[in-house]
């Protein structure tokens, strides 16, 4: 059963399912007590909360309590939150179905997000983008700047291949610092695979192996573009081996404290 708790007085107490504005949020996949890159998610959440003027010690204590409270059986997609009212919250949510190859809608240029570098403030806007993508027969919306440069998906980071080079959007573009994409770039460096930051428009991704990645789904290659007369997907040749490596990165949660 999905639950929501508020961190108060050094512990979690039952909370109400209020949908107010969020300053920060972070989520990750838990499968039978194993998680990929949990420390990275904790670090991203802590840094964003501190930037919002919340004491680091308080956030660290909340994070430890959340990790202790995570279920060790089943498939979950928990989320930690800092609300606009200053509450630290923890949602234990059943994980939604995990998909395979994607159909992607390249929406018209223009980024509707207010705070693209932080996960949380724009979740409602991003949900609206995904709903628009579904109306176009797609699973995900690709965001581009007003000038047309691709940035990322509504809930995903963008990577693509140009020959043997793994490419990501230029660091000057307003992308969320994705945990999964950062780890994939690190893996590329370990393998000696060149990584390049480039400015590209949607049509530049035609005929290229393109991935949209996040903590829930891992690596999903683009199987179809919602405007096939404009874009053709590239052959998917590299994704399987990288997906296998990513699956191996799930590590067991620490033992729960005795009560």
PDB file of N, CA and C in Angstrom, residues 22 24-31 34-46 48 62-63 66-67 70 76-82 89-96 118-120 123 126 130 154-156 176-180 213-218:
ATOM      1  N   UNK A  22       6.232  21.627  -4.769  1.00  0.00           N
ATOM      2  CA  UNK A  22       7.463  21.032  -4.247  1.00  0.00           C
ATOM      3  C   UNK A  22       8.656  21.886  -4.636  1.00  0.00           C
ATOM      4  N   UNK A  24      11.823  20.484  -3.968  1.00  0.00           N
ATOM      5  CA  UNK A  24      12.777  19.446  -4.344  1.00  0.00           C
ATOM      6  C   UNK A  24      12.071  18.093  -4.261  1.00  0.00           C
ATOM      7  N   UNK A  25      12.445  17.180  -5.147  1.00  0.00           N
ATOM      8  CA  UNK A  25      11.968  15.799  -5.069  1.00  0.00           C
ATOM      9  C   UNK A  25      13.038  14.890  -5.653  1.00  0.00           C
ATOM     10  N   UNK A  26      13.043  13.641  -5.219  1.00  0.00           N
ATOM     11  CA  UNK A  26      13.926  12.650  -5.830  1.00  0.00           C
ATOM     12  C   UNK A  26      13.289  11.272  -5.665  1.00  0.00           C
ATOM     13  N   UNK A  27      13.464  10.425  -6.661  1.00  0.00           N
ATOM     14  CA  UNK A  27      12.855   9.096  -6.634  1.00  0.00           C
ATOM     15  C   UNK A  27      13.792   8.086  -7.260  1.00  0.00           C
ATOM     16  N   UNK A  28      13.588   6.820  -6.938  1.00  0.00           N
ATOM     17  CA  UNK A  28      14.467   5.757  -7.413  1.00  0.00           C
ATOM     18  C   UNK A  28      13.702   4.439  -7.339  1.00  0.00           C
ATOM     19  N   UNK A  29      14.244   3.427  -7.985  1.00  0.00           N
ATOM     20  CA  UNK A  29      13.589   2.125  -8.058  1.00  0.00           C
ATOM     21  C   UNK A  29      14.179   1.185  -7.017  1.00  0.00           C
ATOM     22  N   UNK A  30      13.291   0.491  -6.307  1.00  0.00           N
ATOM     23  CA  UNK A  30      13.695  -0.535  -5.336  1.00  0.00           C
ATOM     24  C   UNK A  30      13.059  -1.854  -5.754  1.00  0.00           C
ATOM     25  N   UNK A  31      13.873  -2.872  -5.990  1.00  0.00           N
ATOM     26  CA  UNK A  31      13.370  -4.197  -6.365  1.00  0.00           C
ATOM     27  C   UNK A  31      13.913  -5.210  -5.364  1.00  0.00           C
ATOM     28  N   UNK A  34      16.946  -3.991  -3.406  1.00  0.00           N
ATOM     29  CA  UNK A  34      18.151  -3.590  -4.125  1.00  0.00           C
ATOM     30  C   UNK A  34      17.879  -2.317  -4.917  1.00  0.00           C
ATOM     31  N   UNK A  35      18.878  -1.435  -4.979  1.00  0.00           N
ATOM     32  CA  UNK A  35      18.736  -0.112  -5.599  1.00  0.00           C
ATOM     33  C   UNK A  35      19.992   0.196  -6.405  1.00  0.00           C
ATOM     34  N   UNK A  36      19.809   0.888  -7.527  1.00  0.00           N
ATOM     35  CA  UNK A  36      20.951   1.391  -8.285  1.00  0.00           C
ATOM     36  C   UNK A  36      21.286   2.810  -7.822  1.00  0.00           C
ATOM     37  N   UNK A  37      22.548   3.033  -7.462  1.00  0.00           N
ATOM     38  CA  UNK A  37      23.106   4.363  -7.252  1.00  0.00           C
ATOM     39  C   UNK A  37      22.347   5.150  -6.176  1.00  0.00           C
ATOM     40  N   UNK A  38      22.020   4.503  -5.080  1.00  0.00           N
ATOM     41  CA  UNK A  38      21.237   5.152  -4.029  1.00  0.00           C
ATOM     42  C   UNK A  38      21.962   6.368  -3.462  1.00  0.00           C
ATOM     43  N   UNK A  39      23.261   6.258  -3.233  1.00  0.00           N
ATOM     44  CA  UNK A  39      24.008   7.380  -2.663  1.00  0.00           C
ATOM     45  C   UNK A  39      23.963   8.592  -3.587  1.00  0.00           C
ATOM     46  N   UNK A  40      23.958   8.365  -4.900  1.00  0.00           N
ATOM     47  CA  UNK A  40      23.888   9.480  -5.841  1.00  0.00           C
ATOM     48  C   UNK A  40      22.564  10.218  -5.722  1.00  0.00           C
ATOM     49  N   UNK A  41      21.480   9.457  -5.563  1.00  0.00           N
ATOM     50  CA  UNK A  41      20.178  10.099  -5.384  1.00  0.00           C
ATOM     51  C   UNK A  41      20.138  10.894  -4.085  1.00  0.00           C
ATOM     52  N   UNK A  42      20.702  10.328  -3.026  1.00  0.00           N
ATOM     53  CA  UNK A  42      20.741  11.047  -1.758  1.00  0.00           C
ATOM     54  C   UNK A  42      21.549  12.326  -1.851  1.00  0.00           C
ATOM     55  N   UNK A  43      22.654  12.273  -2.567  1.00  0.00           N
ATOM     56  CA  UNK A  43      23.508  13.458  -2.717  1.00  0.00           C
ATOM     57  C   UNK A  43      22.773  14.548  -3.510  1.00  0.00           C
ATOM     58  N   UNK A  44      22.096  14.156  -4.594  1.00  0.00           N
ATOM     59  CA  UNK A  44      21.374  15.144  -5.398  1.00  0.00           C
ATOM     60  C   UNK A  44      20.259  15.792  -4.579  1.00  0.00           C
ATOM     61  N   UNK A  45      19.551  14.998  -3.778  1.00  0.00           N
ATOM     62  CA  UNK A  45      18.472  15.543  -2.949  1.00  0.00           C
ATOM     63  C   UNK A  45      19.025  16.486  -1.892  1.00  0.00           C
ATOM     64  N   UNK A  46      20.100  16.095  -1.240  1.00  0.00           N
ATOM     65  CA  UNK A  46      20.683  16.930  -0.180  1.00  0.00           C
ATOM     66  C   UNK A  46      21.187  18.259  -0.735  1.00  0.00           C
ATOM     67  N   UNK A  48      20.217  19.861  -3.402  1.00  0.00           N
ATOM     68  CA  UNK A  48      19.094  20.720  -3.796  1.00  0.00           C
ATOM     69  C   UNK A  48      18.393  21.302  -2.573  1.00  0.00           C
ATOM     70  N   UNK A  62      16.860  12.832   7.747  1.00  0.00           N
ATOM     71  CA  UNK A  62      15.653  12.374   7.057  1.00  0.00           C
ATOM     72  C   UNK A  62      15.994  11.282   6.043  1.00  0.00           C
ATOM     73  N   UNK A  63      17.094  11.475   5.312  1.00  0.00           N
ATOM     74  CA  UNK A  63      17.492  10.500   4.311  1.00  0.00           C
ATOM     75  C   UNK A  63      17.804   9.151   4.955  1.00  0.00           C
ATOM     76  N   UNK A  66      14.618   7.497   5.843  1.00  0.00           N
ATOM     77  CA  UNK A  66      13.906   7.006   4.666  1.00  0.00           C
ATOM     78  C   UNK A  66      14.509   5.696   4.171  1.00  0.00           C
ATOM     79  N   UNK A  67      15.829   5.618   4.129  1.00  0.00           N
ATOM     80  CA  UNK A  67      16.478   4.381   3.686  1.00  0.00           C
ATOM     81  C   UNK A  67      16.132   3.236   4.626  1.00  0.00           C
ATOM     82  N   UNK A  70      12.603   1.859   3.878  1.00  0.00           N
ATOM     83  CA  UNK A  70      12.277   1.284   2.570  1.00  0.00           C
ATOM     84  C   UNK A  70      11.906  -0.192   2.690  1.00  0.00           C
ATOM     85  N   UNK A  76       9.156  -1.091  -5.776  1.00  0.00           N
ATOM     86  CA  UNK A  76       8.695   0.205  -5.283  1.00  0.00           C
ATOM     87  C   UNK A  76       9.397   1.344  -6.020  1.00  0.00           C
ATOM     88  N   UNK A  77       8.744   2.505  -5.984  1.00  0.00           N
ATOM     89  CA  UNK A  77       9.321   3.715  -6.580  1.00  0.00           C
ATOM     90  C   UNK A  77       9.119   4.861  -5.587  1.00  0.00           C
ATOM     91  N   UNK A  78       9.882   4.844  -4.479  1.00  0.00           N
ATOM     92  CA  UNK A  78       9.698   5.848  -3.422  1.00  0.00           C
ATOM     93  C   UNK A  78      10.152   7.226  -3.876  1.00  0.00           C
ATOM     94  N   UNK A  79       9.653   8.239  -3.160  1.00  0.00           N
ATOM     95  CA  UNK A  79      10.053   9.619  -3.457  1.00  0.00           C
ATOM     96  C   UNK A  79      10.228  10.399  -2.170  1.00  0.00           C
ATOM     97  N   UNK A  80      11.336  11.134  -2.068  1.00  0.00           N
ATOM     98  CA  UNK A  80      11.554  12.081  -0.972  1.00  0.00           C
ATOM     99  C   UNK A  80      11.250  13.476  -1.498  1.00  0.00           C
ATOM    100  N   UNK A  81      10.731  14.331  -0.620  1.00  0.00           N
ATOM    101  CA  UNK A  81      10.257  15.642  -1.057  1.00  0.00           C
ATOM    102  C   UNK A  81      10.579  16.703  -0.017  1.00  0.00           C
ATOM    103  N   UNK A  82      10.829  17.909  -0.509  1.00  0.00           N
ATOM    104  CA  UNK A  82      10.798  19.121   0.301  1.00  0.00           C
ATOM    105  C   UNK A  82       9.677  19.979  -0.266  1.00  0.00           C
ATOM    106  N   UNK A  89       9.088  15.153   3.296  1.00  0.00           N
ATOM    107  CA  UNK A  89       8.130  14.053   3.183  1.00  0.00           C
ATOM    108  C   UNK A  89       8.771  12.856   2.494  1.00  0.00           C
ATOM    109  N   UNK A  90       8.173  11.709   2.768  1.00  0.00           N
ATOM    110  CA  UNK A  90       8.642  10.452   2.188  1.00  0.00           C
ATOM    111  C   UNK A  90       7.429   9.665   1.721  1.00  0.00           C
ATOM    112  N   UNK A  91       7.397   9.385   0.436  1.00  0.00           N
ATOM    113  CA  UNK A  91       6.307   8.590  -0.138  1.00  0.00           C
ATOM    114  C   UNK A  91       6.847   7.220  -0.530  1.00  0.00           C
ATOM    115  N   UNK A  92       6.197   6.188  -0.053  1.00  0.00           N
ATOM    116  CA  UNK A  92       6.486   4.823  -0.501  1.00  0.00           C
ATOM    117  C   UNK A  92       5.394   4.459  -1.494  1.00  0.00           C
ATOM    118  N   UNK A  93       5.790   4.336  -2.770  1.00  0.00           N
ATOM    119  CA  UNK A  93       4.825   4.144  -3.843  1.00  0.00           C
ATOM    120  C   UNK A  93       5.129   2.840  -4.585  1.00  0.00           C
ATOM    121  N   UNK A  94       4.080   2.122  -4.942  1.00  0.00           N
ATOM    122  CA  UNK A  94       4.254   0.962  -5.797  1.00  0.00           C
ATOM    123  C   UNK A  94       4.813   1.417  -7.142  1.00  0.00           C
ATOM    124  N   UNK A  95       5.810   0.717  -7.642  1.00  0.00           N
ATOM    125  CA  UNK A  95       6.423   1.117  -8.910  1.00  0.00           C
ATOM    126  C   UNK A  95       5.440   0.914 -10.057  1.00  0.00           C
ATOM    127  N   UNK A  96       5.349   1.887 -10.955  1.00  0.00           N
ATOM    128  CA  UNK A  96       4.522   1.687 -12.151  1.00  0.00           C
ATOM    129  C   UNK A  96       5.165   0.665 -13.068  1.00  0.00           C
ATOM    130  N   UNK A 118      16.496  21.511 -11.218  1.00  0.00           N
ATOM    131  CA  UNK A 118      16.104  20.896  -9.947  1.00  0.00           C
ATOM    132  C   UNK A 118      14.856  20.049 -10.177  1.00  0.00           C
ATOM    133  N   UNK A 119      14.882  18.815  -9.689  1.00  0.00           N
ATOM    134  CA  UNK A 119      13.705  17.966  -9.783  1.00  0.00           C
ATOM    135  C   UNK A 119      12.738  18.337  -8.663  1.00  0.00           C
ATOM    136  N   UNK A 120      11.492  18.604  -9.010  1.00  0.00           N
ATOM    137  CA  UNK A 120      10.479  18.927  -8.005  1.00  0.00           C
ATOM    138  C   UNK A 120       9.557  20.046  -8.415  1.00  0.00           C
ATOM    139  N   UNK A 123       7.174  19.284 -11.618  1.00  0.00           N
ATOM    140  CA  UNK A 123       6.597  17.958 -11.829  1.00  0.00           C
ATOM    141  C   UNK A 123       5.214  18.026 -12.477  1.00  0.00           C
ATOM    142  N   UNK A 126       5.673  18.785 -16.154  1.00  0.00           N
ATOM    143  CA  UNK A 126       6.214  17.638 -16.864  1.00  0.00           C
ATOM    144  C   UNK A 126       5.156  16.555 -17.053  1.00  0.00           C
ATOM    145  N   UNK A 130       3.942  14.849 -20.661  1.00  0.00           N
ATOM    146  CA  UNK A 130       3.765  13.421 -20.950  1.00  0.00           C
ATOM    147  C   UNK A 130       2.347  13.143 -21.430  1.00  0.00           C
ATOM    148  N   UNK A 154      10.720  14.593 -20.819  1.00  0.00           N
ATOM    149  CA  UNK A 154       9.955  15.116 -19.684  1.00  0.00           C
ATOM    150  C   UNK A 154      10.356  14.438 -18.381  1.00  0.00           C
ATOM    151  N   UNK A 155      10.681  13.157 -18.432  1.00  0.00           N
ATOM    152  CA  UNK A 155      11.084  12.420 -17.223  1.00  0.00           C
ATOM    153  C   UNK A 155      12.377  11.650 -17.439  1.00  0.00           C
ATOM    154  N   UNK A 156      13.140  12.010 -18.453  1.00  0.00           N
ATOM    155  CA  UNK A 156      14.299  11.216 -18.836  1.00  0.00           C
ATOM    156  C   UNK A 156      15.459  12.103 -19.278  1.00  0.00           C
ATOM    157  N   UNK A 176      18.365  18.652 -16.249  1.00  0.00           N
ATOM    158  CA  UNK A 176      18.471  18.147 -14.883  1.00  0.00           C
ATOM    159  C   UNK A 176      19.725  17.285 -14.768  1.00  0.00           C
ATOM    160  N   UNK A 177      20.476  17.377 -13.685  1.00  0.00           N
ATOM    161  CA  UNK A 177      21.635  16.497 -13.501  1.00  0.00           C
ATOM    162  C   UNK A 177      21.176  15.067 -13.188  1.00  0.00           C
ATOM    163  N   UNK A 178      20.968  14.274 -14.230  1.00  0.00           N
ATOM    164  CA  UNK A 178      20.429  12.925 -14.067  1.00  0.00           C
ATOM    165  C   UNK A 178      21.435  11.969 -13.459  1.00  0.00           C
ATOM    166  N   UNK A 179      20.980  11.160 -12.514  1.00  0.00           N
ATOM    167  CA  UNK A 179      21.850  10.190 -11.859  1.00  0.00           C
ATOM    168  C   UNK A 179      22.261   9.096 -12.840  1.00  0.00           C
ATOM    169  N   UNK A 180      21.301   8.546 -13.574  1.00  0.00           N
ATOM    170  CA  UNK A 180      21.610   7.435 -14.471  1.00  0.00           C
ATOM    171  C   UNK A 180      22.516   7.874 -15.609  1.00  0.00           C
ATOM    172  N   UNK A 213      16.855   7.820 -20.632  1.00  0.00           N
ATOM    173  CA  UNK A 213      17.182   7.015 -19.458  1.00  0.00           C
ATOM    174  C   UNK A 213      16.685   7.700 -18.186  1.00  0.00           C
ATOM    175  N   UNK A 214      16.315   6.869 -17.200  1.00  0.00           N
ATOM    176  CA  UNK A 214      16.010   7.378 -15.864  1.00  0.00           C
ATOM    177  C   UNK A 214      16.120   6.248 -14.854  1.00  0.00           C
ATOM    178  N   UNK A 215      15.874   6.581 -13.582  1.00  0.00           N
ATOM    179  CA  UNK A 215      16.047   5.602 -12.513  1.00  0.00           C
ATOM    180  C   UNK A 215      15.012   4.488 -12.582  1.00  0.00           C
ATOM    181  N   UNK A 216      13.804   4.796 -13.047  1.00  0.00           N
ATOM    182  CA  UNK A 216      12.736   3.794 -13.077  1.00  0.00           C
ATOM    183  C   UNK A 216      12.960   2.781 -14.192  1.00  0.00           C
ATOM    184  N   UNK A 217      13.170   3.261 -15.403  1.00  0.00           N
ATOM    185  CA  UNK A 217      13.211   2.384 -16.574  1.00  0.00           C
ATOM    186  C   UNK A 217      14.614   2.003 -17.013  1.00  0.00           C
ATOM    187  N   UNK A 218      15.635   2.642 -16.488  1.00  0.00           N
ATOM    188  CA  UNK A 218      16.972   2.397 -16.987  1.00  0.00           C
ATOM    189  C   UNK A 218      17.135   2.970 -18.382  1.00  0.00           C
TER     190      UNK A 218
END
